[in-house]
Amino acid sequence: MHDLIKTWDGEHVVVRYDRESGAWIFVAVHSTRLGPATGGTRMKHYSKPREGLRDALLLSEAMTLKYAVPRFPRGGGKAVIALPDDFDRTGRDKLLLRYGDLVRSLRGAFQTGPDVGTSPKDMDIIAETGAPYIFCRTPDRGGAGDSAPATAFGLFCGMEAVCEATFGSGSLAGRRVLVQGAGSVGGRLIDLLLDAGADVLFSDVNPETVMRFRDGRGVPFIQPDDLFNTECDILAPCALGGVLDGKTIPRLRCRAIAGAANNQLAERADAERLRQRGILYAPDYVVSVGGAMAITGIEAMGWTKEEAAERLRGVADTVREVFALADAEGIDTDSAARKIAERNLG
Ligand code: PHE
């Protein structure tokens, strides 16, 4: 763990071993240059606590980039609660309350919302001890609710800019879009795409989710094994990270990639691999900022829902700016977006 932290370029990490549950908690504050570090709390099983730490470190950097590209006044941070194999779920709420204590002890240096494995209901619990640093509580408890619809809408707007650059028209009508992961963001993205008249396909590993979209909604299902060989206009990774690497990229049969999963590239060189293949990649942190931005705007900056929607449409402008710079300099889109972020971080 020592080596991971030493080679990471963030500000600080708070590590807590929660003896009662056996969980490891990692709060990674990557950058507070533009504002307080804000990012989701991811709660899941990892093969080793070290893998949870690695995830927290990388995800916190992605949050810095997310806010920096559109110059949103927040910094990058992320928390991971790495659950032990023998985790006793009856102790889940108590663990969340202890986690809330930890967040409040940081006095605002880190502020959080939901992520993989946590929900607005969980934010209600965490806020009992962690307020006022907890976003996305349910509307009953005075929060703005789930961030996923805003993430999906921002991503959809970004996808229109991707269509413009790839096909010369921003419309998604008739475009074949393959959504990987029909969870909280991917599921809503599917709805937006269907409304826009897109030809949607999806893949998921959760049998209930597959039933809901394939049998309930009639959306064609692609087996996870076939995901990367399936021909489509746009691939939308909306599950976990690390899906684009030296093995999958050569198999891809899509024209562009735009999805909400954080850290889709296994390594930075994969952006260049995509460019070499002529696949237009919209960096994940550029198109997935919607939830974090809209909720923080509404709950902490007094935005109305309309203002938030307007800012979400702005994701399309950021995507255009990134593609224009990549074109002008002949570099991959991830490098272009990082350049913009670095410039904005001053
Ligand atoms: N899961 C969100 C993201 O990765 C986290 C988030 C939600 C952060 C709400 C802040 C507020 O962007």
Short mmCIF file of C-alpha atoms and ligand atoms in Angstrom, two decimals:
data_model
loop_
_atom_site.label_atom_id
_atom_site.label_comp_id
_atom_site.label_asym_id
_atom_site.label_seq_id
_atom_site.Cartn_x
_atom_site.Cartn_y
_atom_site.Cartn_z
CA MET A 1 0.00 0.00 0.00
CA HIS A 2 2.95 2.22 0.78
CA ASP A 3 4.21 2.03 -2.83
CA LEU A 4 0.79 2.79 -4.26
CA ILE A 5 0.48 5.95 -2.20
CA LYS A 6 4.07 7.05 -2.83
CA THR A 7 3.70 6.87 -6.62
CA TRP A 8 0.33 8.65 -6.61
CA ASP A 9 0.38 12.41 -7.20
CA GLY A 10 -2.57 13.38 -4.98
CA GLU A 11 -2.65 15.40 -1.75
CA HIS A 12 -3.45 12.90 0.99
CA VAL A 13 -5.11 9.62 1.87
CA VAL A 14 -7.00 8.75 5.02
CA VAL A 15 -6.99 5.05 5.85
CA ARG A 16 -9.29 3.54 8.44
CA TYR A 17 -9.52 -0.12 9.37
CA ASP A 18 -13.02 -0.69 10.71
CA ARG A 19 -12.50 -3.51 13.15
CA GLU A 20 -16.19 -4.17 13.84
CA SER A 21 -16.90 -5.08 10.22
CA GLY A 22 -13.44 -5.94 8.94
CA ALA A 23 -13.84 -3.30 6.20
CA TRP A 24 -11.01 -1.04 5.04
CA ILE A 25 -11.94 2.55 4.30
CA PHE A 26 -9.80 4.71 2.01
CA VAL A 27 -10.53 8.38 1.47
CA ALA A 28 -8.30 9.75 -1.28
CA VAL A 29 -8.06 13.51 -1.66
CA HIS A 30 -6.38 14.03 -5.00
CA SER A 31 -6.65 17.78 -5.47
CA THR A 32 -8.27 20.73 -3.73
CA ARG A 33 -6.93 23.28 -6.20
CA LEU A 34 -10.31 24.24 -7.62
CA GLY A 35 -12.37 23.56 -4.49
CA PRO A 36 -13.13 20.98 -1.80
CA ALA A 37 -12.51 17.40 -2.90
CA THR A 38 -15.83 15.87 -3.89
CA GLY A 39 -16.52 12.38 -5.15
CA GLY A 40 -18.57 9.29 -4.62
CA THR A 41 -18.27 6.55 -2.03
CA ARG A 42 -17.74 3.16 -3.66
CA MET A 43 -18.56 0.14 -1.52
CA LYS A 44 -17.75 -3.35 -2.73
CA HIS A 45 -15.65 -6.45 -2.29
CA TYR A 46 -12.08 -6.38 -3.55
CA SER A 47 -9.67 -9.31 -3.83
CA LYS A 48 -7.36 -7.48 -1.40
CA PRO A 49 -7.62 -4.21 0.56
CA ARG A 50 -4.75 -2.99 -1.61
CA GLU A 51 -7.00 -3.21 -4.68
CA GLY A 52 -9.53 -0.99 -2.91
CA LEU A 53 -6.83 1.56 -2.19
CA ARG A 54 -5.69 1.44 -5.82
CA ASP A 55 -9.26 2.07 -6.97
CA ALA A 56 -9.66 5.02 -4.58
CA LEU A 57 -6.42 6.62 -5.75
CA LEU A 58 -7.19 6.29 -9.46
CA LEU A 59 -10.83 7.30 -9.07
CA SER A 60 -9.91 10.40 -7.08
CA GLU A 61 -7.67 11.53 -9.93
CA ALA A 62 -10.50 10.97 -12.38
CA MET A 63 -12.66 13.28 -10.24
CA THR A 64 -10.01 16.00 -10.44
CA LEU A 65 -10.07 15.70 -14.23
CA LYS A 66 -13.88 15.61 -14.31
CA TYR A 67 -14.21 18.98 -12.63
CA ALA A 68 -11.11 20.58 -14.13
CA VAL A 69 -12.02 20.10 -17.79
CA PRO A 70 -15.25 22.18 -17.54
CA ARG A 71 -13.67 24.40 -14.81
CA PHE A 72 -16.15 23.44 -12.14
CA PRO A 73 -15.10 24.73 -8.69
CA ARG A 74 -14.55 21.39 -6.97
CA GLY A 75 -11.54 19.18 -6.38
CA GLY A 76 -11.01 15.48 -6.93
CA GLY A 77 -11.60 12.93 -4.21
CA LYS A 78 -13.07 9.47 -3.81
CA ALA A 79 -13.78 7.06 -1.00
CA VAL A 80 -13.69 3.28 -1.16
CA ILE A 81 -15.16 1.02 1.48
CA ALA A 82 -13.52 -2.33 0.77
CA LEU A 83 -15.72 -5.03 2.28
CA PRO A 84 -14.24 -8.25 3.63
CA ASP A 85 -15.24 -11.60 2.07
CA ASP A 86 -17.17 -12.59 5.19
CA PHE A 87 -18.95 -9.23 5.53
CA ASP A 88 -22.06 -9.49 7.70
CA ARG A 89 -24.70 -7.40 5.92
CA THR A 90 -26.73 -6.94 9.10
CA GLY A 91 -23.93 -4.59 10.21
CA ARG A 92 -24.10 -2.49 7.04
CA ASP A 93 -25.99 0.50 8.48
CA LYS A 94 -23.67 0.72 11.48
CA LEU A 95 -20.67 0.67 9.17
CA LEU A 96 -22.20 3.54 7.19
CA LEU A 97 -22.71 5.53 10.39
CA ARG A 98 -19.08 5.05 11.40
CA TYR A 99 -18.08 6.06 7.88
CA GLY A 100 -20.16 9.24 8.25
CA ASP A 101 -18.24 10.05 11.45
CA LEU A 102 -15.00 9.70 9.53
CA VAL A 103 -16.22 12.02 6.76
CA ARG A 104 -17.34 14.64 9.25
CA SER A 105 -14.01 14.46 11.07
CA LEU A 106 -12.40 15.73 7.83
CA ARG A 107 -14.44 18.94 8.23
CA GLY A 108 -15.30 19.41 4.58
CA ALA A 109 -11.95 18.54 3.02
CA PHE A 110 -13.82 15.62 1.44
CA GLN A 111 -17.51 15.67 0.49
CA THR A 112 -19.32 12.72 -0.95
CA GLY A 113 -22.25 11.21 -2.81
CA PRO A 114 -23.21 7.75 -4.08
CA ASP A 115 -21.18 5.55 -6.40
CA VAL A 116 -21.02 1.84 -7.24
CA GLY A 117 -22.53 -0.04 -4.29
CA THR A 118 -24.14 2.95 -2.52
CA SER A 119 -27.48 4.72 -3.02
CA PRO A 120 -29.31 7.88 -1.93
CA LYS A 121 -30.84 5.83 0.92
CA ASP A 122 -27.33 5.03 2.07
CA MET A 123 -26.53 8.76 1.88
CA ASP A 124 -29.45 9.35 4.28
CA ILE A 125 -27.78 7.03 6.77
CA ILE A 126 -24.26 8.39 6.25
CA ALA A 127 -25.60 11.95 6.65
CA GLU A 128 -26.91 11.12 10.15
CA THR A 129 -23.30 11.30 11.30
CA GLY A 130 -21.58 12.91 8.30
CA ALA A 131 -23.75 15.97 7.51
CA PRO A 132 -23.35 18.55 6.06
CA TYR A 133 -20.83 16.91 3.73
CA ILE A 134 -23.10 14.30 2.19
CA PHE A 135 -24.82 14.84 -1.18
CA CYS A 136 -27.69 13.01 -2.88
CA ARG A 137 -29.82 12.24 0.16
CA THR A 138 -33.36 11.27 -0.78
CA PRO A 139 -35.79 14.16 -1.39
CA ASP A 140 -37.67 13.08 1.79
CA ARG A 141 -34.54 13.94 3.77
CA GLY A 142 -33.97 17.21 1.95
CA GLY A 143 -31.47 15.96 -0.65
CA ALA A 144 -31.54 16.18 -4.43
CA GLY A 145 -31.77 12.39 -4.77
CA ASP A 146 -29.83 10.15 -7.07
CA SER A 147 -27.07 11.60 -9.26
CA ALA A 148 -27.51 8.92 -11.94
CA PRO A 149 -30.22 10.66 -14.02
CA ALA A 150 -28.04 13.76 -14.36
CA THR A 151 -24.99 11.66 -15.23
CA ALA A 152 -27.02 9.88 -17.91
CA PHE A 153 -28.37 13.13 -19.35
CA GLY A 154 -24.92 14.77 -19.49
CA LEU A 155 -23.56 11.64 -21.16
CA PHE A 156 -26.39 11.69 -23.69
CA CYS A 157 -25.56 15.32 -24.58
CA GLY A 158 -21.90 14.38 -24.90
CA MET A 159 -22.91 11.54 -27.21
CA GLU A 160 -24.65 13.98 -29.51
CA ALA A 161 -21.34 15.83 -29.88
CA VAL A 162 -19.66 12.47 -30.57
CA CYS A 163 -22.21 11.79 -33.34
CA GLU A 164 -21.58 15.22 -34.82
CA ALA A 165 -17.84 14.57 -34.99
CA THR A 166 -18.18 11.01 -36.26
CA PHE A 167 -21.19 11.08 -38.56
CA GLY A 168 -21.65 14.77 -39.31
CA SER A 169 -25.01 14.95 -37.54
CA GLY A 170 -25.69 15.22 -33.82
CA SER A 171 -28.82 13.12 -33.95
CA LEU A 172 -28.88 9.72 -32.31
CA ALA A 173 -31.88 8.60 -34.34
CA GLY A 174 -31.06 5.33 -36.05
CA ARG A 175 -27.61 5.12 -34.47
CA ARG A 176 -26.71 1.72 -33.13
CA VAL A 177 -25.55 2.17 -29.53
CA LEU A 178 -24.35 -0.73 -27.40
CA VAL A 179 -24.65 0.00 -23.69
CA GLN A 180 -22.47 -2.08 -21.39
CA GLY A 181 -24.13 -2.20 -17.97
CA ALA A 182 -27.79 -1.25 -17.57
CA GLY A 183 -27.39 -0.15 -13.96
CA SER A 184 -28.28 3.20 -12.46
CA VAL A 185 -26.62 5.29 -15.19
CA GLY A 186 -26.66 2.81 -18.10
CA GLY A 187 -30.33 1.98 -17.53
CA ARG A 188 -31.34 5.64 -17.75
CA LEU A 189 -29.12 6.18 -20.74
CA ILE A 190 -31.00 3.38 -22.51
CA ASP A 191 -34.28 5.25 -21.89
CA LEU A 192 -32.88 8.50 -23.28
CA LEU A 193 -31.49 6.70 -26.33
CA LEU A 194 -34.75 4.89 -27.02
CA ASP A 195 -36.64 8.19 -26.77
CA ALA A 196 -34.21 9.67 -29.30
CA GLY A 197 -34.92 6.83 -31.72
CA ALA A 198 -31.56 5.11 -31.41
CA ASP A 199 -31.12 1.43 -32.16
CA VAL A 200 -30.09 0.30 -28.66
CA LEU A 201 -28.41 -2.95 -27.63
CA PHE A 202 -27.25 -3.78 -24.14
CA SER A 203 -25.19 -6.17 -22.10
CA ASP A 204 -25.18 -6.84 -18.37
CA VAL A 205 -23.99 -9.52 -15.99
CA ASN A 206 -26.85 -9.23 -13.50
CA PRO A 207 -29.66 -11.70 -14.37
CA GLU A 208 -32.40 -9.44 -12.96
CA THR A 209 -31.21 -6.46 -14.98
CA VAL A 210 -31.04 -8.61 -18.11
CA MET A 211 -34.63 -9.76 -17.52
CA ARG A 212 -35.85 -6.23 -16.96
CA PHE A 213 -34.44 -4.79 -20.17
CA ARG A 214 -34.49 -7.82 -22.49
CA ASP A 215 -37.78 -9.42 -21.49
CA GLY A 216 -39.54 -6.45 -19.96
CA ARG A 217 -38.53 -3.78 -22.47
CA GLY A 218 -37.56 -5.78 -25.54
CA VAL A 219 -34.05 -4.31 -25.76
CA PRO A 220 -31.77 -6.76 -27.63
CA PHE A 221 -29.29 -8.40 -25.26
CA ILE A 222 -25.65 -9.05 -26.16
CA GLN A 223 -23.78 -11.75 -24.24
CA PRO A 224 -20.93 -10.21 -22.22
CA ASP A 225 -18.45 -12.39 -24.16
CA ASP A 226 -19.59 -10.86 -27.45
CA LEU A 227 -19.60 -7.29 -26.22
CA PHE A 228 -16.35 -6.22 -27.81
CA ASN A 229 -16.93 -7.94 -31.19
CA THR A 230 -20.38 -6.55 -31.75
CA GLU A 231 -20.74 -4.09 -34.57
CA CYS A 232 -22.20 -0.75 -33.48
CA ASP A 233 -21.83 2.99 -34.03
CA ILE A 234 -21.15 3.87 -30.41
CA LEU A 235 -20.04 1.67 -27.54
CA ALA A 236 -21.10 3.04 -24.15
CA PRO A 237 -19.21 1.43 -21.25
CA CYS A 238 -21.38 2.08 -18.19
CA ALA A 239 -20.24 -0.72 -15.88
CA LEU A 240 -16.84 -0.93 -14.20
CA GLY A 241 -13.49 0.43 -15.33
CA GLY A 242 -10.51 -1.06 -17.15
CA VAL A 243 -12.51 -2.46 -20.09
CA LEU A 244 -10.43 -0.89 -22.88
CA ASP A 245 -7.01 -2.51 -23.12
CA GLY A 246 -4.53 -4.16 -25.46
CA LYS A 247 -6.80 -7.23 -25.73
CA THR A 248 -10.20 -5.61 -26.30
CA ILE A 249 -9.22 -2.64 -28.46
CA PRO A 250 -8.06 -4.74 -31.46
CA ARG A 251 -11.44 -6.56 -31.43
CA LEU A 252 -13.68 -3.49 -31.34
CA ARG A 253 -16.13 -2.95 -34.19
CA CYS A 254 -17.47 0.45 -33.18
CA ARG A 255 -16.83 3.92 -34.58
CA ALA A 256 -16.82 5.77 -31.27
CA ILE A 257 -16.85 5.23 -27.51
CA ALA A 258 -18.71 7.32 -24.95
CA GLY A 259 -19.76 5.92 -21.59
CA ALA A 260 -20.04 6.78 -17.92
CA ALA A 261 -17.89 4.07 -16.32
CA ASN A 262 -14.95 5.69 -14.55
CA ASN A 263 -11.41 4.80 -15.71
CA GLN A 264 -12.33 2.84 -18.83
CA LEU A 265 -8.77 2.79 -20.17
CA ALA A 266 -6.55 0.16 -18.55
CA GLU A 267 -3.60 2.48 -19.21
CA ARG A 268 -3.10 5.85 -20.85
CA ALA A 269 -1.51 4.30 -23.95
CA ASP A 270 -4.90 2.76 -24.75
CA ALA A 271 -6.16 6.18 -25.86
CA GLU A 272 -3.49 6.21 -28.57
CA ARG A 273 -4.38 2.60 -29.49
CA LEU A 274 -7.96 3.75 -30.07
CA ARG A 275 -6.81 6.69 -32.14
CA GLN A 276 -4.66 4.40 -34.29
CA ARG A 277 -7.73 2.28 -34.94
CA GLY A 278 -9.74 5.34 -35.95
CA ILE A 279 -12.15 4.97 -33.03
CA LEU A 280 -13.19 8.29 -31.52
CA TYR A 281 -12.93 8.09 -27.74
CA ALA A 282 -14.81 10.57 -25.55
CA PRO A 283 -12.81 10.47 -22.29
CA ASP A 284 -14.95 9.00 -19.52
CA TYR A 285 -14.26 11.83 -17.09
CA VAL A 286 -15.41 14.37 -19.69
CA VAL A 287 -18.79 12.78 -20.40
CA SER A 288 -19.60 11.46 -16.91
CA VAL A 289 -19.37 14.70 -14.93
CA GLY A 290 -23.13 15.31 -15.06
CA GLY A 291 -24.22 13.79 -11.75
CA ALA A 292 -21.42 15.21 -9.66
CA MET A 293 -21.81 18.63 -11.27
CA ALA A 294 -25.60 18.91 -11.18
CA ILE A 295 -26.00 17.63 -7.64
CA THR A 296 -23.19 19.73 -6.22
CA GLY A 297 -24.60 22.70 -8.11
CA ILE A 298 -28.11 22.17 -6.77
CA GLU A 299 -27.22 21.23 -3.18
CA ALA A 300 -24.18 23.42 -2.55
CA MET A 301 -24.41 26.29 -5.05
CA GLY A 302 -28.10 27.03 -5.16
CA TRP A 303 -28.70 26.08 -8.80
CA THR A 304 -32.25 25.48 -9.93
CA LYS A 305 -33.10 22.30 -11.83
CA GLU A 306 -33.22 24.38 -15.03
CA GLU A 307 -29.76 25.82 -14.45
CA ALA A 308 -28.48 22.32 -13.80
CA ALA A 309 -30.01 21.06 -17.06
CA GLU A 310 -28.39 23.94 -18.94
CA ARG A 311 -25.00 23.07 -17.47
CA LEU A 312 -25.49 19.42 -18.38
CA ARG A 313 -26.07 20.40 -22.01
CA GLY A 314 -22.68 22.09 -21.76
CA VAL A 315 -21.06 18.63 -21.66
CA ALA A 316 -21.48 18.66 -25.45
CA ASP A 317 -19.37 21.85 -25.67
CA THR A 318 -16.62 20.35 -23.54
CA VAL A 319 -16.55 17.27 -25.77
CA ARG A 320 -16.26 19.50 -28.86
CA GLU A 321 -13.43 21.44 -27.26
CA VAL A 322 -11.54 18.22 -26.46
CA PHE A 323 -11.99 16.82 -29.99
CA ALA A 324 -10.92 20.12 -31.56
CA LEU A 325 -7.70 20.21 -29.55
CA ALA A 326 -6.95 16.55 -30.28
CA ASP A 327 -7.45 17.25 -33.99
CA ALA A 328 -5.39 20.42 -34.02
CA GLU A 329 -2.45 18.81 -32.24
CA GLY A 330 -2.74 15.33 -33.72
CA ILE A 331 -2.93 13.76 -30.26
CA ASP A 332 -5.32 11.29 -28.64
CA THR A 333 -8.42 12.64 -26.96
CA ASP A 334 -7.37 11.63 -23.43
CA SER A 335 -4.14 13.61 -23.78
CA ALA A 336 -6.12 16.54 -25.17
CA ALA A 337 -8.57 16.51 -22.27
CA ARG A 338 -5.72 16.27 -19.77
CA LYS A 339 -4.09 19.31 -21.39
CA ILE A 340 -7.28 21.29 -20.92
CA ALA A 341 -7.53 20.10 -17.31
CA GLU A 342 -3.92 21.04 -16.59
CA ARG A 343 -4.43 24.47 -18.07
CA ASN A 344 -7.52 25.02 -15.93
CA LEU A 345 -5.76 23.75 -12.82
CA GLY A 346 -3.24 26.52 -13.45
N1 PHE B 1 -20.63 8.66 -8.68
C1 PHE B 1 -20.46 10.07 -8.88
C2 PHE B 1 -19.29 10.29 -9.84
O1 PHE B 1 -18.44 9.44 -10.03
C3 PHE B 1 -20.14 10.64 -7.56
C4 PHE B 1 -20.83 11.88 -7.07
C5 PHE B 1 -22.18 12.03 -6.94
C6 PHE B 1 -20.04 12.90 -6.63
C7 PHE B 1 -22.71 13.18 -6.45
C8 PHE B 1 -20.57 14.05 -6.13
C9 PHE B 1 -21.92 14.20 -6.02
O2 PHE B 1 -19.19 11.31 -10.47
#
